[in-house]
PDB file of N, CA and C in Angstrom:
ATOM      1  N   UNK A  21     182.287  70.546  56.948  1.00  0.00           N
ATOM      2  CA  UNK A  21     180.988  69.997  56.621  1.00  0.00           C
ATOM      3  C   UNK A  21     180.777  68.718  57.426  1.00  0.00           C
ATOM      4  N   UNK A  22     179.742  68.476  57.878  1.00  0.00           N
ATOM      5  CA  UNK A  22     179.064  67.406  58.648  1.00  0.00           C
ATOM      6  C   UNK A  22     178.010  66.392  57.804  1.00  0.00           C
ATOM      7  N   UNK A  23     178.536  65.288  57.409  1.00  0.00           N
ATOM      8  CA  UNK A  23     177.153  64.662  56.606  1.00  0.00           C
ATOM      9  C   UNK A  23     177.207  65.872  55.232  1.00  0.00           C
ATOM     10  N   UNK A  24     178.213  65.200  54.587  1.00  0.00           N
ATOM     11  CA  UNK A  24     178.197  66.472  53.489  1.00  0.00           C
ATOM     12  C   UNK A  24     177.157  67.896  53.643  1.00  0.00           C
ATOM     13  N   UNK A  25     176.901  68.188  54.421  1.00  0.00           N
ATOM     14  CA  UNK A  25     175.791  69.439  54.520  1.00  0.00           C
ATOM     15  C   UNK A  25     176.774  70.699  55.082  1.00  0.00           C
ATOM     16  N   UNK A  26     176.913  71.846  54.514  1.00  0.00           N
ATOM     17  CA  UNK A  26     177.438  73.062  54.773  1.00  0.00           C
ATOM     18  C   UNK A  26     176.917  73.966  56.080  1.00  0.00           C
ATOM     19  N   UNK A  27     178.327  74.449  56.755  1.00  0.00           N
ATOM     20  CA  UNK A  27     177.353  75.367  57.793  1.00  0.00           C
ATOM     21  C   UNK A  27     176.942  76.914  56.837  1.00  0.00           C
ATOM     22  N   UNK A  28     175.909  76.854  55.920  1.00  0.00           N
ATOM     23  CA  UNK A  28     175.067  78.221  55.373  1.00  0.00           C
ATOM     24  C   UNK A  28     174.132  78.950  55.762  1.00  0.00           C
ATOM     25  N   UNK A  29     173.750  78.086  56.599  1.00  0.00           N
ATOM     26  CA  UNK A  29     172.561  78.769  57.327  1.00  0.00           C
ATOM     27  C   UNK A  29     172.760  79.254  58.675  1.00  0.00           C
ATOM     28  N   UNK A  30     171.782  80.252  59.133  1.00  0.00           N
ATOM     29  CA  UNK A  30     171.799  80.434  60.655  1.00  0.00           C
ATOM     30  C   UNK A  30     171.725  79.408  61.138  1.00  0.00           C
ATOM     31  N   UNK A  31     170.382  78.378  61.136  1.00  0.00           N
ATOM     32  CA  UNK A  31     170.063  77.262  62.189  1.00  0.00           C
ATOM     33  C   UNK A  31     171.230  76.950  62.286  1.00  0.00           C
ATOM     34  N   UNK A  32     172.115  76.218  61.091  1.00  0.00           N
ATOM     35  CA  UNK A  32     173.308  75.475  60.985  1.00  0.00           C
ATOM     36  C   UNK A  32     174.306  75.631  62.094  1.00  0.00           C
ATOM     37  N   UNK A  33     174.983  77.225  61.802  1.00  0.00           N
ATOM     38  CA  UNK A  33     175.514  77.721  62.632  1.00  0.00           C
ATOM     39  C   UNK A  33     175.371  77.780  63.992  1.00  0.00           C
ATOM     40  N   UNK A  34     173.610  77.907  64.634  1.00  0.00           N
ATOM     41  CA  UNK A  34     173.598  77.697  66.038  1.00  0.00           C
ATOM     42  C   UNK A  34     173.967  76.503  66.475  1.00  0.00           C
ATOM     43  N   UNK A  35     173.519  75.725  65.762  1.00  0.00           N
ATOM     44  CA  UNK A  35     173.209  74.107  65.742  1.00  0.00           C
ATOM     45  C   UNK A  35     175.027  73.889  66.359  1.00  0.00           C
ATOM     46  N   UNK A  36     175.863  74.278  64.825  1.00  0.00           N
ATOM     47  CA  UNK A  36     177.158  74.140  65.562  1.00  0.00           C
ATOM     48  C   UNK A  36     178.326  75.094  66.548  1.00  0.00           C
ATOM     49  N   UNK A  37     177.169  75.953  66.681  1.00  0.00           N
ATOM     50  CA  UNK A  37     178.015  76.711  68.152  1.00  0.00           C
ATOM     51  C   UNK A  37     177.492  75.954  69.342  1.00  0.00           C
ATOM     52  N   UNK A  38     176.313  75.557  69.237  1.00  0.00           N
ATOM     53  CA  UNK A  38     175.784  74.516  70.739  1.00  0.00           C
ATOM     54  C   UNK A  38     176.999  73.441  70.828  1.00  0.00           C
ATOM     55  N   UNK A  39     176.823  72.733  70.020  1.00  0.00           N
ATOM     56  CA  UNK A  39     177.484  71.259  69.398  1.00  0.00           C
ATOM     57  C   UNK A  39     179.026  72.202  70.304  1.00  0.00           C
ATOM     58  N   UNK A  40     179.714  72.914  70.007  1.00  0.00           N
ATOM     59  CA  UNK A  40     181.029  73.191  70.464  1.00  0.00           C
ATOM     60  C   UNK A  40     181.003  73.966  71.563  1.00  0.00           C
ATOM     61  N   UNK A  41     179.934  74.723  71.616  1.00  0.00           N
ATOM     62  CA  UNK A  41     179.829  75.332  72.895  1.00  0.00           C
ATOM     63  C   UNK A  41     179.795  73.592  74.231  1.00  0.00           C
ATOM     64  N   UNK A  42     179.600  73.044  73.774  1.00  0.00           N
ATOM     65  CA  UNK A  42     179.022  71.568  75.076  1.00  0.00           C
ATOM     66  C   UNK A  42     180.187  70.739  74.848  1.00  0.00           C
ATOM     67  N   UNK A  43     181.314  71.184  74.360  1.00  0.00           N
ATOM     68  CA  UNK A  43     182.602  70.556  74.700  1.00  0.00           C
ATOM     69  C   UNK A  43     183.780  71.674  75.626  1.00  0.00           C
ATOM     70  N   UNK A  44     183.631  72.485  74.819  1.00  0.00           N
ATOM     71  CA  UNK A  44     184.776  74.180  75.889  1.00  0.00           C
ATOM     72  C   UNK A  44     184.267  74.714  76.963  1.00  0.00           C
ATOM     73  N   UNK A  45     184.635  74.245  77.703  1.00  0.00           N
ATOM     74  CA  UNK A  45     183.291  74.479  78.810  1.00  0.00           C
ATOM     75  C   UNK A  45     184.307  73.926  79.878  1.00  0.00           C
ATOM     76  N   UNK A  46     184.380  74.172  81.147  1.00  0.00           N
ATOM     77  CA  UNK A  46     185.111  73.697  82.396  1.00  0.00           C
ATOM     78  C   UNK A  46     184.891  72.306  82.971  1.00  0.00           C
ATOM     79  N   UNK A  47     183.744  72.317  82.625  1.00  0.00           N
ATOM     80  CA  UNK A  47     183.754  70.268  82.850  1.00  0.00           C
ATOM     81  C   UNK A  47     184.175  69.874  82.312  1.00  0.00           C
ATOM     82  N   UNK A  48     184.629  69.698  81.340  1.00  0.00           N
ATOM     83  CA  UNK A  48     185.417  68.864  79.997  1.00  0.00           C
ATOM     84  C   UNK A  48     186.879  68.360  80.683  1.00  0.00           C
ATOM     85  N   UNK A  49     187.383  69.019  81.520  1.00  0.00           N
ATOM     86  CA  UNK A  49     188.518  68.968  82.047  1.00  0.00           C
ATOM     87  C   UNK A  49     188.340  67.626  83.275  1.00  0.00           C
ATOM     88  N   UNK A  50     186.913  67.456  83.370  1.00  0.00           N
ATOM     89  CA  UNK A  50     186.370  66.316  84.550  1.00  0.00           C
ATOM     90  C   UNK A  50     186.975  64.841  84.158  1.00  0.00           C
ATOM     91  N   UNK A  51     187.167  64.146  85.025  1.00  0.00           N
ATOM     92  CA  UNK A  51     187.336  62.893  84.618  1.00  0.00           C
ATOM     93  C   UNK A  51     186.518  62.037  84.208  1.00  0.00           C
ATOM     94  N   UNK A  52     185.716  61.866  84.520  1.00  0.00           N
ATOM     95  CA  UNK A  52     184.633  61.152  83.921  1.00  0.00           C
ATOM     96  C   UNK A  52     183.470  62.566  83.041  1.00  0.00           C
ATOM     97  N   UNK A  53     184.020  63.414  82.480  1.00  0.00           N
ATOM     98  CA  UNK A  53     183.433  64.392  81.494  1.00  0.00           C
ATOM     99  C   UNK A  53     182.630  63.311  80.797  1.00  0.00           C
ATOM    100  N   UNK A  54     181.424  63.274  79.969  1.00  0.00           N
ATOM    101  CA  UNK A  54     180.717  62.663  79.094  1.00  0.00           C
ATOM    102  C   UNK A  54     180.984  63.428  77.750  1.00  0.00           C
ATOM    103  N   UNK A  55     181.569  62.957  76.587  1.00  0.00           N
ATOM    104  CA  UNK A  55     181.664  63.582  75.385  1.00  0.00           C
ATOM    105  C   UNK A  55     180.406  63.085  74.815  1.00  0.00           C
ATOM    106  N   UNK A  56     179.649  62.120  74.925  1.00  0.00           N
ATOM    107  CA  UNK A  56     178.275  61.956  74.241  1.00  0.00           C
ATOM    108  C   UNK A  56     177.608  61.067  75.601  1.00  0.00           C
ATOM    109  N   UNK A  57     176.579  61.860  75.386  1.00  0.00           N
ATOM    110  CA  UNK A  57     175.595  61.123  76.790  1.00  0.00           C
ATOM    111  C   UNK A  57     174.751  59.708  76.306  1.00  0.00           C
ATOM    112  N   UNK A  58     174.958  59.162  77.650  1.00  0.00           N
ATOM    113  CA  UNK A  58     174.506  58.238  77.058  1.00  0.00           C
ATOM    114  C   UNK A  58     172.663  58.010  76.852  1.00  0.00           C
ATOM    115  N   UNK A  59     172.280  57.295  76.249  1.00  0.00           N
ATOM    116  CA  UNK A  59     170.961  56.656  75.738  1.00  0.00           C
ATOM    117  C   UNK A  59     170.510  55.645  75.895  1.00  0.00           C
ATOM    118  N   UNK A  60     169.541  54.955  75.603  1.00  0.00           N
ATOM    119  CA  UNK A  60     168.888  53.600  75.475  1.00  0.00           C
ATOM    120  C   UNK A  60     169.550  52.433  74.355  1.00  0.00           C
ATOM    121  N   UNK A  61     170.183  53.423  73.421  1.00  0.00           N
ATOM    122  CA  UNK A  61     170.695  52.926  72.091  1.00  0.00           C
ATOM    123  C   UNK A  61     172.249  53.206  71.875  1.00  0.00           C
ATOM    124  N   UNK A  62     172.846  53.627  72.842  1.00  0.00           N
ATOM    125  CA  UNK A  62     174.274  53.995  73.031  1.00  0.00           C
ATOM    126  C   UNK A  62     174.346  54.464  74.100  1.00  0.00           C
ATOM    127  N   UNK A  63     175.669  53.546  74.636  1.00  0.00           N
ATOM    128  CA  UNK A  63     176.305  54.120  75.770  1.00  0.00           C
ATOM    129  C   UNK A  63     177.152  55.355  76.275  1.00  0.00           C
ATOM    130  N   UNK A  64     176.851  56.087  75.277  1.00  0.00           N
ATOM    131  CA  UNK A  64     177.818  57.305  75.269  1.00  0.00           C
ATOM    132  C   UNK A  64     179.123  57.092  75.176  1.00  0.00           C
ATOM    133  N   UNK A  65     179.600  57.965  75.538  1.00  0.00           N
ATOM    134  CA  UNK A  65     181.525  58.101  75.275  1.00  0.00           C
ATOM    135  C   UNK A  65     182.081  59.217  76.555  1.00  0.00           C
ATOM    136  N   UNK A  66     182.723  58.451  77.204  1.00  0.00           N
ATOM    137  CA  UNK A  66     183.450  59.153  78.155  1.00  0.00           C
ATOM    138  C   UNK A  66     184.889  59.611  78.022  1.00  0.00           C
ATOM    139  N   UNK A  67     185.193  60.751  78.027  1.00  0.00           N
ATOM    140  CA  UNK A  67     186.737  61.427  77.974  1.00  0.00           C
ATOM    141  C   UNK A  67     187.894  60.169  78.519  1.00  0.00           C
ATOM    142  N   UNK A  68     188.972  59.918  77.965  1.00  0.00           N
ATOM    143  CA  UNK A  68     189.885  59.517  78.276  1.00  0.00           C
ATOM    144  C   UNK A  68     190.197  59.886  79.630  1.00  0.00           C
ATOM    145  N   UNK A  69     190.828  58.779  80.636  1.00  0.00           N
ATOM    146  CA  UNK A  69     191.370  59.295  81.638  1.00  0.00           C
ATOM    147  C   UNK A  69     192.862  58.611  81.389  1.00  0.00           C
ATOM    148  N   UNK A  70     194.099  59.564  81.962  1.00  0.00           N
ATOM    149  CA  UNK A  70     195.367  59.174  81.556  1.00  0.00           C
ATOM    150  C   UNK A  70     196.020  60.574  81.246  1.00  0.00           C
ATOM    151  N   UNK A  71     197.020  60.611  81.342  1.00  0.00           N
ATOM    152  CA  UNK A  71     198.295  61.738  81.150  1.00  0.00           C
ATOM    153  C   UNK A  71     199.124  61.457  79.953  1.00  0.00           C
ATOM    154  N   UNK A  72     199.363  60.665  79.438  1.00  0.00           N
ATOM    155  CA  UNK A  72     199.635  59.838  78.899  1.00  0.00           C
ATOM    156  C   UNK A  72     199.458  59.642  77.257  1.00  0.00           C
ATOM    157  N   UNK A  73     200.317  59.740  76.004  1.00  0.00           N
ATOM    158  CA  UNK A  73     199.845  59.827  75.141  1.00  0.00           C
ATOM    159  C   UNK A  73     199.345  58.043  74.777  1.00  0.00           C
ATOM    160  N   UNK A  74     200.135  56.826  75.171  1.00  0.00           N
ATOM    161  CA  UNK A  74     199.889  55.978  75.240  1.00  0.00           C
ATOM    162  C   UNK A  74     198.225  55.555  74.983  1.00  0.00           C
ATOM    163  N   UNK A  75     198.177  56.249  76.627  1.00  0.00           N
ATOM    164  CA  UNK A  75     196.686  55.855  77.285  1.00  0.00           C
ATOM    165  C   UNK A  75     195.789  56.807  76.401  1.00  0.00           C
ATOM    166  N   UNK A  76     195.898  57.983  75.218  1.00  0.00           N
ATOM    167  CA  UNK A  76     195.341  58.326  74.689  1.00  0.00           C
ATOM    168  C   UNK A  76     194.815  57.467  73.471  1.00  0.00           C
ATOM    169  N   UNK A  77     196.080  57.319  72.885  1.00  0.00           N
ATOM    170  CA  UNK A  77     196.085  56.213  71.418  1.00  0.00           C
ATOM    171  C   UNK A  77     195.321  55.550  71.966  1.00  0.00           C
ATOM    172  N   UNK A  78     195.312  54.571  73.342  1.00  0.00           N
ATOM    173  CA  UNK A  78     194.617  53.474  73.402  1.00  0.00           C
ATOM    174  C   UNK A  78     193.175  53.621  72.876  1.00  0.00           C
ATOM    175  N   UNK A  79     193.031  54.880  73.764  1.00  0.00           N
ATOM    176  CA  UNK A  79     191.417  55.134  73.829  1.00  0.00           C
ATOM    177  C   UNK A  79     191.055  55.157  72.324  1.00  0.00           C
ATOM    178  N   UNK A  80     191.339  55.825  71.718  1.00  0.00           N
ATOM    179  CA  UNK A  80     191.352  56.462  70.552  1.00  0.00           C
ATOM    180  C   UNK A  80     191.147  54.852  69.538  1.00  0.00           C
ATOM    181  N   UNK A  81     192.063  53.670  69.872  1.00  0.00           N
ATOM    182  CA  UNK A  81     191.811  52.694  69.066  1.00  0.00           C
ATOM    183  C   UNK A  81     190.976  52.090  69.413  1.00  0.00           C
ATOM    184  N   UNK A  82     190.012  52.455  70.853  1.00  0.00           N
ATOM    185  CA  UNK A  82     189.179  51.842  70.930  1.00  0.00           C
ATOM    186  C   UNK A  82     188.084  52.065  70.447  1.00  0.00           C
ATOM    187  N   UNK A  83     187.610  53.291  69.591  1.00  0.00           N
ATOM    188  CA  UNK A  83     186.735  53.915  69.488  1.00  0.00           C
ATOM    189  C   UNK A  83     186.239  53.062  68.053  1.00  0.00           C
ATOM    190  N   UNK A  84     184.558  53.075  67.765  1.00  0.00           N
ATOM    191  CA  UNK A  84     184.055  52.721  66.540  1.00  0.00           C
ATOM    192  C   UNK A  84     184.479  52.799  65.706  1.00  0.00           C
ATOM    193  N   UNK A  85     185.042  52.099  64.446  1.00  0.00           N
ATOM    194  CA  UNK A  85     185.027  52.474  63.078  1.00  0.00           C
ATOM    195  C   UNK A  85     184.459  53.643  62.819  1.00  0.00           C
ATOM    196  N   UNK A  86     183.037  53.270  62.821  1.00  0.00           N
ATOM    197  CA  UNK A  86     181.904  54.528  62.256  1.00  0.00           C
ATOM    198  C   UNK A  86     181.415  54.997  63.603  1.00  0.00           C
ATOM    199  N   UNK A  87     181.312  56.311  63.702  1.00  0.00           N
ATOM    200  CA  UNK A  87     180.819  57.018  64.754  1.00  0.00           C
ATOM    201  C   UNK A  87     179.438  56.839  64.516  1.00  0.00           C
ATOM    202  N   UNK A  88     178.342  56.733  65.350  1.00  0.00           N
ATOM    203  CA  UNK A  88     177.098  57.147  65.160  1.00  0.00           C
ATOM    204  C   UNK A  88     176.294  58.315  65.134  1.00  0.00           C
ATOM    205  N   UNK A  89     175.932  58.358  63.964  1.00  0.00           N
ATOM    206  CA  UNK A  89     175.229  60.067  64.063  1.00  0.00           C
ATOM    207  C   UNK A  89     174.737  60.757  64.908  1.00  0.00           C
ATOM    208  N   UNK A  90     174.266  59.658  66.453  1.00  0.00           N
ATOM    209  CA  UNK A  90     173.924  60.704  67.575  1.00  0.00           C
ATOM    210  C   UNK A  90     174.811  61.480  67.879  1.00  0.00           C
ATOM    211  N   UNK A  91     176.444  61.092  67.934  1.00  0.00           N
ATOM    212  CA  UNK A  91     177.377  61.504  68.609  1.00  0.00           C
ATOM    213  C   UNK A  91     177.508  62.937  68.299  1.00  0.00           C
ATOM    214  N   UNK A  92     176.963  63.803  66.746  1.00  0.00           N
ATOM    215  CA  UNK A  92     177.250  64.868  66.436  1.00  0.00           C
ATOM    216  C   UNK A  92     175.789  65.315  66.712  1.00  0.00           C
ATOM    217  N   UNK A  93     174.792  64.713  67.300  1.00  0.00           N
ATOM    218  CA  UNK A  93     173.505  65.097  67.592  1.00  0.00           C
ATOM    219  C   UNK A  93     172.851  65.190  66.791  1.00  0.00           C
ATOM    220  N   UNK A  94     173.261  64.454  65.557  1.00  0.00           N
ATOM    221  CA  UNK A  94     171.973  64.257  64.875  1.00  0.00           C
ATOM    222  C   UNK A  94     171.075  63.258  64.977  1.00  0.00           C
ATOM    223  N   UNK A  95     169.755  62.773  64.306  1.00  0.00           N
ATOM    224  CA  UNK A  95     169.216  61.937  64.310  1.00  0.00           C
ATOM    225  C   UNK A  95     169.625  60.225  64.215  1.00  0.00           C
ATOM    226  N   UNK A  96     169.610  59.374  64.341  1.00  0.00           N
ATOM    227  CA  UNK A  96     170.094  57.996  64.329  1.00  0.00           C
ATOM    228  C   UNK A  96     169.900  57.769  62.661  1.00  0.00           C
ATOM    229  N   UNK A  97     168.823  57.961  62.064  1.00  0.00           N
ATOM    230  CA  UNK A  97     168.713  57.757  60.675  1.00  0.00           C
ATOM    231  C   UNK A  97     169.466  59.024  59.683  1.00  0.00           C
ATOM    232  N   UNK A  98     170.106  59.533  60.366  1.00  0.00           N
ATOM    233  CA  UNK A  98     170.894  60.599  59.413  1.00  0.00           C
ATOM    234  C   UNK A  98     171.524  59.804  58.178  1.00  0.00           C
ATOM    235  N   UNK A  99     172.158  58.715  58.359  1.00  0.00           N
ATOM    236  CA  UNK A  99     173.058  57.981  57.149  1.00  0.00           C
ATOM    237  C   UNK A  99     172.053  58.233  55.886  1.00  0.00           C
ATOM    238  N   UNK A 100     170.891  57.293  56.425  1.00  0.00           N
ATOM    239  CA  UNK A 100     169.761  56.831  55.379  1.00  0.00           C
ATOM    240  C   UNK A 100     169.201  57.944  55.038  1.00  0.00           C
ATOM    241  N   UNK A 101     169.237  58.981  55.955  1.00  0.00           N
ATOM    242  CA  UNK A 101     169.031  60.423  55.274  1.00  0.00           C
ATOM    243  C   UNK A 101     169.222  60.989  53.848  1.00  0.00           C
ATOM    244  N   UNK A 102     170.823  61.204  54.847  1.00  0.00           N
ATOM    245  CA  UNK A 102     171.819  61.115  53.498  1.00  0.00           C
ATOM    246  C   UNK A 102     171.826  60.760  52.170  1.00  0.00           C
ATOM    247  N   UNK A 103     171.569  59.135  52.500  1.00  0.00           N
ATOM    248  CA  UNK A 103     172.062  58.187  51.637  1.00  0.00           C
ATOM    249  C   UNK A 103     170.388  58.030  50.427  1.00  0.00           C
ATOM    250  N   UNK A 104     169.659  58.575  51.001  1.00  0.00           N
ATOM    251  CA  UNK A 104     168.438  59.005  50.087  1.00  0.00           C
ATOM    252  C   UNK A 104     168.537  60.301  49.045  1.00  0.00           C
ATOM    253  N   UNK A 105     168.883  61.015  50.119  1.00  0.00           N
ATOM    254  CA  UNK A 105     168.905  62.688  49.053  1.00  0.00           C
ATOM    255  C   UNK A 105     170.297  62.044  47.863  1.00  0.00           C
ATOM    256  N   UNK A 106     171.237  61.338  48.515  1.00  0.00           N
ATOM    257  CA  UNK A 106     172.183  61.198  47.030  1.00  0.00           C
ATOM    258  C   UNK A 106     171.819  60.113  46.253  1.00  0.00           C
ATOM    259  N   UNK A 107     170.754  59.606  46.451  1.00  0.00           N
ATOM    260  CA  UNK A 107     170.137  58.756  45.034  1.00  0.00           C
ATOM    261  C   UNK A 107     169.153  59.177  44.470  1.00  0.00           C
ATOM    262  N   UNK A 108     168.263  60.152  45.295  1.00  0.00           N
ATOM    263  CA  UNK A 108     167.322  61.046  44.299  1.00  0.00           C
ATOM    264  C   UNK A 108     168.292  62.227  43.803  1.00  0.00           C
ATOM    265  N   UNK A 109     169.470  62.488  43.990  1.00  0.00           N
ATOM    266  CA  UNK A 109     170.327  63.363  42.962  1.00  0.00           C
ATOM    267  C   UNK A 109     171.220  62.172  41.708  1.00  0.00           C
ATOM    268  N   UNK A 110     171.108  60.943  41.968  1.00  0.00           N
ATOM    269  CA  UNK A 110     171.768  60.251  40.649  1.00  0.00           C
ATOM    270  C   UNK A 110     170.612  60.024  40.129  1.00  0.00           C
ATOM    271  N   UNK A 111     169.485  59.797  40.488  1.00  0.00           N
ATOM    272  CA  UNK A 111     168.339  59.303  39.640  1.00  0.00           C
ATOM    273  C   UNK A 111     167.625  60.442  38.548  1.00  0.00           C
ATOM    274  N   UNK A 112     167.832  61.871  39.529  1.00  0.00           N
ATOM    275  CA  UNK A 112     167.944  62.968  38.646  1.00  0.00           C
ATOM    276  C   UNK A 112     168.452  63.212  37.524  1.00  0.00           C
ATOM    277  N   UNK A 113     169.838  62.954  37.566  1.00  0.00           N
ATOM    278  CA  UNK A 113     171.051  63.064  36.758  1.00  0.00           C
ATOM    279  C   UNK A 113     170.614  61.949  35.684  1.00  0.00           C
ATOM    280  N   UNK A 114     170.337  60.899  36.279  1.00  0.00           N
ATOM    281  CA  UNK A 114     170.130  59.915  35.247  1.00  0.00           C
ATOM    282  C   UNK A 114     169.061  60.012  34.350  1.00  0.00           C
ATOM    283  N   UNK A 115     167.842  60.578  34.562  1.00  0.00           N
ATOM    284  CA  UNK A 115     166.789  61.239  34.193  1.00  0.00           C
ATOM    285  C   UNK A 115     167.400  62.337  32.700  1.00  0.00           C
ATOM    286  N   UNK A 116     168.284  63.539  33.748  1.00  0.00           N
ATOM    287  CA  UNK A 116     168.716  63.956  32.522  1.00  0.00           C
ATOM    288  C   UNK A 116     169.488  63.656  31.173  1.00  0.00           C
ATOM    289  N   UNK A 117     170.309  62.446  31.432  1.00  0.00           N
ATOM    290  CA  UNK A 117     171.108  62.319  30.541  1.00  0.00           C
ATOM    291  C   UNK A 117     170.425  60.878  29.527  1.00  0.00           C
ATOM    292  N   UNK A 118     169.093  60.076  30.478  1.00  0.00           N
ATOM    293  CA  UNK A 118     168.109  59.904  29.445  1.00  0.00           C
ATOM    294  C   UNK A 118     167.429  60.667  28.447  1.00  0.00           C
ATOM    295  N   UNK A 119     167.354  61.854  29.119  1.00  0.00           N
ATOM    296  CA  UNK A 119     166.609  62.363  27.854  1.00  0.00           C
ATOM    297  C   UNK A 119     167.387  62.772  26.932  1.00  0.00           C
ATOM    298  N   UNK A 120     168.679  63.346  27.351  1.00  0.00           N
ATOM    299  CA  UNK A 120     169.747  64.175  26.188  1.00  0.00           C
ATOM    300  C   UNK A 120     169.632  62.800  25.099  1.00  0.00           C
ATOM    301  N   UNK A 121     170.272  61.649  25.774  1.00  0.00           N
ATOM    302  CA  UNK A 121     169.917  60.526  25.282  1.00  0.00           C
ATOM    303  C   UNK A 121     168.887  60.115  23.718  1.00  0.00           C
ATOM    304  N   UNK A 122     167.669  60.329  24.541  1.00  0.00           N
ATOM    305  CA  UNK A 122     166.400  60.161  23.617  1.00  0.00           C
ATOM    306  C   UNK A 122     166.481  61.175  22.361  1.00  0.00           C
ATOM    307  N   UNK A 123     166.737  62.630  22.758  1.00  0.00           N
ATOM    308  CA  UNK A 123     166.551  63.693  22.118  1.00  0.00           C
ATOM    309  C   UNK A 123     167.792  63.459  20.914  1.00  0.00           C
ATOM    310  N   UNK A 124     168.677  63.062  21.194  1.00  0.00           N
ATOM    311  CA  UNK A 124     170.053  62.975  20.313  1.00  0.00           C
ATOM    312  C   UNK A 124     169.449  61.324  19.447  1.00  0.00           C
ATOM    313  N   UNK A 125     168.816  60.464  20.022  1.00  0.00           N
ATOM    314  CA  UNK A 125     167.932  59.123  18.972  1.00  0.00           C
ATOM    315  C   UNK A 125     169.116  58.196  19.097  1.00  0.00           C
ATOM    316  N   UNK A 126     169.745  57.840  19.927  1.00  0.00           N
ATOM    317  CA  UNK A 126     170.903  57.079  20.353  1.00  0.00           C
ATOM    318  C   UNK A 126     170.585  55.505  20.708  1.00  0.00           C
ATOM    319  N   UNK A 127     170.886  54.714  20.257  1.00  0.00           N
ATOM    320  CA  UNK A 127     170.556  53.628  20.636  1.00  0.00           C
ATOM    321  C   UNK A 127     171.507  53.479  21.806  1.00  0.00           C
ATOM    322  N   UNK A 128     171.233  52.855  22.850  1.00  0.00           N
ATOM    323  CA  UNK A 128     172.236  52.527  23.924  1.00  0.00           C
ATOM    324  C   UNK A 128     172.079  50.357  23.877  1.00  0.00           C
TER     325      UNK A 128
END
């Protein structure tokens, strides 16, 4: 799962055969391969160069904390996406267990 969201759907699925189809591919093996292109708003991410597990780790610790949602091609506001649909599902929830609440005459 990506952004808690399931691959269930077709789109999904194309969505992530592109997404992997644009890494297995014979350029990837390039030295300067681009794993995320760059933008106006990110510089992309270029493949490690090195033989080397060293020079891998390095790379690897150099990388963001948090990846940015372009990197998996989604939108830049994907977080806040996210981070909306799971508070209109607690506000839901909370909704319901007000009313069980009310209906049961509970003082809180």
């Amino acid at each position: 799962s990506v952004y808690g969201g399931r691959v269930d759907t077709e789109p999904d699925q194309l969505l992530l055969e592109s997404f992997v189809g644009s890494f297995f591919k014979a350029e990837c093996y390039d030295l300067k391969f681009k794993l995320v292109e760059t933008t106006e708003d990110d510089p992309g991410l270029v493949a490690p160069e090195g033989t080397k597990i060293g020079q891998f780790l390095q790379w690897v610790s150099e990388l963001p904390e948090r990846e940015p949602p372009t990197w998996l091609r989604l939108p830049p506001t994907a977080e806040r996406v996210l981070s909306t649909h799971k508070a209109i599902r607690m506000i839901t929830k909370i909704k319901k267990i007000k009313g069980l609440v009310d209906e049961e005459g509970v003082d809180l």
